[in-house]
Structures are given as structure tokens and as C-alpha cells.
PDB file of C-alpha atoms in Angstrom:
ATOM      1  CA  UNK G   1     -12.113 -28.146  51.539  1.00 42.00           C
ATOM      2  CA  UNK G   2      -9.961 -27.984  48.585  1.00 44.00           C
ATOM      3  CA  UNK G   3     -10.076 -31.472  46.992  1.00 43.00           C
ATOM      4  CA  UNK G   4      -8.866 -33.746  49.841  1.00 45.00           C
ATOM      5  CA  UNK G   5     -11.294 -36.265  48.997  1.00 48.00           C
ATOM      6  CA  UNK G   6     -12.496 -38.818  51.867  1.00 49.00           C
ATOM      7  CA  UNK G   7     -10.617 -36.676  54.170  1.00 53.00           C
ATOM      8  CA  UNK G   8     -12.216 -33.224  53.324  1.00 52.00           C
ATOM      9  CA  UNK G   9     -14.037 -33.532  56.939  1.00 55.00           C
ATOM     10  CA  UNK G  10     -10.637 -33.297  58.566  1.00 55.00           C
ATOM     11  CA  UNK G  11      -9.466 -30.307  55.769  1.00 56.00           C
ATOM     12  CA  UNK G  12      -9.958 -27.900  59.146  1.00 63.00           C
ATOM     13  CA  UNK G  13      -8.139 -29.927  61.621  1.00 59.00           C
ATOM     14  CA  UNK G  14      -5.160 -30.241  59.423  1.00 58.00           C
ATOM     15  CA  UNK G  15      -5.276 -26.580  58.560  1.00 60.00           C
ATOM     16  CA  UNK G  16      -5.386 -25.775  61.918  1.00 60.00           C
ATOM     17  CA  UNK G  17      -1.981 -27.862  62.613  1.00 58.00           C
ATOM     18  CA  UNK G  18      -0.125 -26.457  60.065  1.00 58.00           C
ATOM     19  CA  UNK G  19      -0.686 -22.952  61.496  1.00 61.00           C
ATOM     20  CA  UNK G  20       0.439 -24.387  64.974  1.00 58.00           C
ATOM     21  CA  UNK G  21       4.179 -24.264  65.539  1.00 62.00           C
ATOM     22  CA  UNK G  22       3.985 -27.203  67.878  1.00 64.00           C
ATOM     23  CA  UNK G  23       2.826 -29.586  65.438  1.00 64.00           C
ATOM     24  CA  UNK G  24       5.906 -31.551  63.379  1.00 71.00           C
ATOM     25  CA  UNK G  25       3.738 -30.233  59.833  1.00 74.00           C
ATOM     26  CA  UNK G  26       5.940 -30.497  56.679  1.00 78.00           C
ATOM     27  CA  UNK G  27       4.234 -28.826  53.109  1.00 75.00           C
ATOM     28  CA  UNK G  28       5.545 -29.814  49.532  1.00 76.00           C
ATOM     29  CA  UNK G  29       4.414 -26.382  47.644  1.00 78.00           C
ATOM     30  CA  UNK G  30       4.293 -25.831  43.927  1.00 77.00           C
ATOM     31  CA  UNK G  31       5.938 -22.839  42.690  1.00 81.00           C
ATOM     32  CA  UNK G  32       2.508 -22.112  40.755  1.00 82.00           C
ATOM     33  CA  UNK G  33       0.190 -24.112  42.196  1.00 79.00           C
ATOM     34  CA  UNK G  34       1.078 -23.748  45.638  1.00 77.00           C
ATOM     35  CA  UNK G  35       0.608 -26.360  48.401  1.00 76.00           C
ATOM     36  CA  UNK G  36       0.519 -30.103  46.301  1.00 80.00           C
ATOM     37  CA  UNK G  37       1.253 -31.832  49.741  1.00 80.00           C
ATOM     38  CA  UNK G  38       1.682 -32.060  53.244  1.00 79.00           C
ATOM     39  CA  UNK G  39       2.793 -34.783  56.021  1.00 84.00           C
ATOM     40  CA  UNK G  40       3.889 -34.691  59.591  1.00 86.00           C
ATOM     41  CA  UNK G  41       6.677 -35.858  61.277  1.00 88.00           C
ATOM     42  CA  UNK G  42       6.721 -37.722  64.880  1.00 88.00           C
ATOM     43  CA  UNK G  43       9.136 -39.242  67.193  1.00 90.00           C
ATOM     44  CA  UNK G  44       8.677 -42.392  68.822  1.00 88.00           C
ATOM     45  CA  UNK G  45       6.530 -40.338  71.832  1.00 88.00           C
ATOM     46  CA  UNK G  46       3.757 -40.785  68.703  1.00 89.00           C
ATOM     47  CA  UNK G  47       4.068 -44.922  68.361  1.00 92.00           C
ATOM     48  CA  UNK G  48       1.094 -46.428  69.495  1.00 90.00           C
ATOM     49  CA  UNK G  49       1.495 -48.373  72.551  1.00 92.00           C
ATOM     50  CA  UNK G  50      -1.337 -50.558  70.917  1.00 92.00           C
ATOM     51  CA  UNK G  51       0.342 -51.187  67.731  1.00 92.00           C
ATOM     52  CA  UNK G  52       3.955 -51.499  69.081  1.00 94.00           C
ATOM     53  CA  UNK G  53       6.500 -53.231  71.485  1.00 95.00           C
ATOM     54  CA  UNK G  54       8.332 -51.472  74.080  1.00 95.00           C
ATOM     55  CA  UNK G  55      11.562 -52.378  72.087  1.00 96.00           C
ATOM     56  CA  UNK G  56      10.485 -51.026  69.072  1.00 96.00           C
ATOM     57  CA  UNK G  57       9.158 -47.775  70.761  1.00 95.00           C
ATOM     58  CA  UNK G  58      12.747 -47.639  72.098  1.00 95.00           C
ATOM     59  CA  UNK G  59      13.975 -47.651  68.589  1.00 96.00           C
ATOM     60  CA  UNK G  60      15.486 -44.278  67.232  1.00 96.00           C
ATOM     61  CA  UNK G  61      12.555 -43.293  64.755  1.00 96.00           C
ATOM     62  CA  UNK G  62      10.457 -40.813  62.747  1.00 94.00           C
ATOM     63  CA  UNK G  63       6.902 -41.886  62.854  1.00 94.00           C
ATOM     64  CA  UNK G  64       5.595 -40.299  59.164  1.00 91.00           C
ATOM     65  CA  UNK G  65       1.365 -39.376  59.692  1.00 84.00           C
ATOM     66  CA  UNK G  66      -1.199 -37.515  57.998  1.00 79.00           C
ATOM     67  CA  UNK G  67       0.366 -37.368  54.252  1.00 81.00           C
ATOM     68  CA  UNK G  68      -1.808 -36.047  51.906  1.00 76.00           C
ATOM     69  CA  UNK G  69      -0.895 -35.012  48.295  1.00 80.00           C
ATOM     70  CA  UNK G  70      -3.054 -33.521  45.472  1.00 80.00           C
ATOM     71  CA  UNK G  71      -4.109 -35.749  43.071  1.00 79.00           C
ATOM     72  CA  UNK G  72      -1.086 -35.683  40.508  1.00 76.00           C
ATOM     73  CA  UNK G  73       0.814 -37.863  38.335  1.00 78.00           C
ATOM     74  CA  UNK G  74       3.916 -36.885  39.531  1.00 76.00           C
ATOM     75  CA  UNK G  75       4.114 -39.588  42.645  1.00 80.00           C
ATOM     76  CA  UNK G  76       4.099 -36.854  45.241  1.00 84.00           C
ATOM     77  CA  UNK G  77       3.451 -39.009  47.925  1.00 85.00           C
ATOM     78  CA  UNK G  78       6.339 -41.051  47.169  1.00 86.00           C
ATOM     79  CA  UNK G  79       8.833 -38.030  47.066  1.00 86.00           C
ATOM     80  CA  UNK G  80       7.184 -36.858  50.542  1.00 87.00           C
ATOM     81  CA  UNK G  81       8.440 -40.631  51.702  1.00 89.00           C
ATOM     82  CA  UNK G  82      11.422 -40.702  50.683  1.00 88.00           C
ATOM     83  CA  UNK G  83      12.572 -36.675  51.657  1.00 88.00           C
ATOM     84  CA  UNK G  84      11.409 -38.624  55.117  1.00 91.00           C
ATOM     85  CA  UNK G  85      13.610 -41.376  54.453  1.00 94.00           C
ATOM     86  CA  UNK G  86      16.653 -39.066  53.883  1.00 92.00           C
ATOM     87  CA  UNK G  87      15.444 -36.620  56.647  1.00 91.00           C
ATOM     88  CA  UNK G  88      15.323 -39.353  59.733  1.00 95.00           C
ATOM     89  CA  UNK G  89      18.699 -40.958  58.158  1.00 95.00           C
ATOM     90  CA  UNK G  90      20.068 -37.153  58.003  1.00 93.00           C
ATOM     91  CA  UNK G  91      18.909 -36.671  62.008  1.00 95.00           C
ATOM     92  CA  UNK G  92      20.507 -40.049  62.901  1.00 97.00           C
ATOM     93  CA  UNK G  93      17.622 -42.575  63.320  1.00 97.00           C
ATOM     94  CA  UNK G  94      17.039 -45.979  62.370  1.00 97.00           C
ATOM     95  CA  UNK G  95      13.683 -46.151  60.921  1.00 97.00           C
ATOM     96  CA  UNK G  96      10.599 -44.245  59.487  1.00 96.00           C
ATOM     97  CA  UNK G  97       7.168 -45.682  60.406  1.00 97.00           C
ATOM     98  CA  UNK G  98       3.912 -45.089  59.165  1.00 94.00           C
ATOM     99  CA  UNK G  99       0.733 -46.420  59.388  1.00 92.00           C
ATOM    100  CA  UNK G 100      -2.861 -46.769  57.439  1.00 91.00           C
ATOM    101  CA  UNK G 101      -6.438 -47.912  57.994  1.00 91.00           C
ATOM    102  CA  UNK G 102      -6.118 -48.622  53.615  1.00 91.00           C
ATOM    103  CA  UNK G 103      -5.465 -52.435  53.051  1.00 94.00           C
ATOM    104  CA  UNK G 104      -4.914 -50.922  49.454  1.00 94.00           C
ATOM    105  CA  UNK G 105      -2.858 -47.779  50.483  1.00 91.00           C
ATOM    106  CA  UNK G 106      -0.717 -50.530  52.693  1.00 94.00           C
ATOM    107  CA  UNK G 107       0.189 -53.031  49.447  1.00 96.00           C
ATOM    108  CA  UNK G 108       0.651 -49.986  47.534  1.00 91.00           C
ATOM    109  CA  UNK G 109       3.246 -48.600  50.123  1.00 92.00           C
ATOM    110  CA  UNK G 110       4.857 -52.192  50.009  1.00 96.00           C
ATOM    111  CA  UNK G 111       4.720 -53.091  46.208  1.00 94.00           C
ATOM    112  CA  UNK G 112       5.736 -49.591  44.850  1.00 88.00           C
ATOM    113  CA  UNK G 113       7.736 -47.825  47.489  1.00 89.00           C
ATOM    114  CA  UNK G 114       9.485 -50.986  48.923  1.00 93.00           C
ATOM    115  CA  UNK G 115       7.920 -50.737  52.778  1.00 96.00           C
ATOM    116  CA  UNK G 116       8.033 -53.420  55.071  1.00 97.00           C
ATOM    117  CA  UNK G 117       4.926 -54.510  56.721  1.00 98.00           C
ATOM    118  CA  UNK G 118       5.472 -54.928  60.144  1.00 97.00           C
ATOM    119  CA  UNK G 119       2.197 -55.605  61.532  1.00 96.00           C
ATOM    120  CA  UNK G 120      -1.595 -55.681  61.412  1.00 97.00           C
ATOM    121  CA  UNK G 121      -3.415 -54.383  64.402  1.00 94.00           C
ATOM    122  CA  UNK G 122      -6.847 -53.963  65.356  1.00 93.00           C
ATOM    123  CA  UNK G 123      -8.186 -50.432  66.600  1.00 89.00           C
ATOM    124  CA  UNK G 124     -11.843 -49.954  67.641  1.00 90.00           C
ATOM    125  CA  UNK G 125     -13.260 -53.057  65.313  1.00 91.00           C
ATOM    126  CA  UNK G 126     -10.629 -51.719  62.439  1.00 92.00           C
ATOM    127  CA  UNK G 127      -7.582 -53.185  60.743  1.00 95.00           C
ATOM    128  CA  UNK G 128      -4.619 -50.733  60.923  1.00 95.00           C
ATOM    129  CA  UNK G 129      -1.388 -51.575  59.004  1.00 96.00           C
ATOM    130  CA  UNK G 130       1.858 -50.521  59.976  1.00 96.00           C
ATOM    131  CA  UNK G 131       4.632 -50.307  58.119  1.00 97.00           C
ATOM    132  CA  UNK G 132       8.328 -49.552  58.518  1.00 97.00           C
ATOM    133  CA  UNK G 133      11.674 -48.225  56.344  1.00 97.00           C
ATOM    134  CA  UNK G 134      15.012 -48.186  56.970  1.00 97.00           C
ATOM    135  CA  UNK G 135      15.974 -44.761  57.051  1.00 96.00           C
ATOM    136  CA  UNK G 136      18.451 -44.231  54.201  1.00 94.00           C
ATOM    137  CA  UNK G 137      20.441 -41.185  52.457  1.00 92.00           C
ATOM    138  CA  UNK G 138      18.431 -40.799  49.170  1.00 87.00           C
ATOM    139  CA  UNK G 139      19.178 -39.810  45.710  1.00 76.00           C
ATOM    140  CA  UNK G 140      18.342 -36.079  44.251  1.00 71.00           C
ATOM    141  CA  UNK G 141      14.646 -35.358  43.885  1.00 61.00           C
ATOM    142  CA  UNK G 142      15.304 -34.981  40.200  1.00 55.00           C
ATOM    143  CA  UNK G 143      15.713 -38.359  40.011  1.00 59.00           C
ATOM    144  CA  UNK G 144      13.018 -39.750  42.320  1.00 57.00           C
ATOM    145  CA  UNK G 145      10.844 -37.839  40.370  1.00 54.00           C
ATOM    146  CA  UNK G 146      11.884 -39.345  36.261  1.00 53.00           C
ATOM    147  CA  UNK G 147      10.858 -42.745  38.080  1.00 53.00           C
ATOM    148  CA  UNK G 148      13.930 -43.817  39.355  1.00 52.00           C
ATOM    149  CA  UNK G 149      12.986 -46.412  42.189  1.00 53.00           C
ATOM    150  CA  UNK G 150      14.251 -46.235  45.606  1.00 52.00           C
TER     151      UNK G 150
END
């Protein structure tokens, strides 16, 4: 309801998991301009069956959905990734997964954040990319966010 563009029809069902203590919701909040982002966190009880083996299912992970940002030129998304990055490396796991119906959002993820594409799946007469991270210690936000790459 607030600018979320193609996804403004789910504005309420996101809402409504943020204010829901069971639901793995992160926020990135503005000191002025309050909430500028938001993603969730999963384990690997959230990998698709459909999209991935039983071995990598079996794989310590943090399965990264439903990131949204503001539009802003300040990569937001990005620094949501990589806090990820240094969160699942901070709790011990291996990797960080995410996945996108975007063929665009999923070369973007690849050429300017460095994921891996692991696979393309189909889902209900849809393409659905999945990608993949090592999860990794990363550098101060400060730095992530003057450009440094990751």
C-alpha cells in the first residue's frame, strides 16, 4: 500500500507477517524515513521439495524470501543480502538460498551480487530461479554501502 509496486496486492499479507512472532521477518528501518526494507529468513524446512534434492535440503542453510526494499539508490537490497550472508555464516550454516520468478531479478542477483545459479525450475507453467551463496563473514555496512563489492 505504500509503494511496493507489482507486489502492492500482497502489501497486507506481508504486514500481517511482520506483526506475527512466528514468522522469521527481518526490517531494515531508516532513522527518518522509517521502514526502507524488509526480508525473511527460513531454514531448510522452507526449501521446496520441487526445486531441490534431498541432499541439498539436508544442507545447513538460510533460505532468504520475500525481500523487498524501497526504491533507493543506496543498494538496499544488496545490504539486506549480504547482513544474510554474515547472519547464516554467524549461526553456523553453509549456504543462503533464495529464489525468484524475475529472469531479470535472477542475472541481476548473479552479475552484481556474485550469486550462483543453481537451478531453473518450473512451478505451475512458470520459470523459478534459484540461486545460492556461500555464507561468509562480511565486511562493515559502511563499506558495503560506498560500493565496495562483496
Amino acid at each position: 500500500m505504500r509503494g511496493l509496486g507489482q507486489c502492492a496486492d500482497m502489501a497486507e499479507e506481508y504486514g500481517s507477517q511482520a506483526g506475527n512472532p512466528s514468522f522469521p521477518v527481518w526490517v531494515l528501518e531508516h532513522e527518518t524515513e522509517g521502514i526502507v526494507g524488509c526480508t525473511s529468513h527460513y531454514g531448510n524446512e522452507a526449501l521446496p521439495e520441487w526445486a531441490f534434492t534431498g541432499e541439498e535440503r539436508n544442507e545447513p542453510s538460510l533460505f532468504l524470501a520475500t525481500t523487498f526494499t524501497v526504491p533507493n539508490p543506496h543498494r538496499l537490497g544488496r545490504l539486506i543480502a549480504w547482513w544474510s550472508l554474515d547472519r547464516a555464516a554467524a549461526r553456523g550454516l553453509t549456504w543462503v538460498r533464495r529464489g525468484t520468478g524475475q529472469e531479470q531479478l535472477s542475472r541481476y542477483y548473479q552479475e552484481a551480487q556474485g550469486w550462483e545459479l543453481l537451478r531453473v525450475a518450473e512451478r505451475r507453467g512458470a520459470k523459478v530461479f534459484f540461486l545460492q551463496r556461500e555464507a561468509r563473514p562480511v565486511p562493515e555496512p559502511a563499506g558495503l554501502m560506498a560500493g565496495h563489492r562483496l
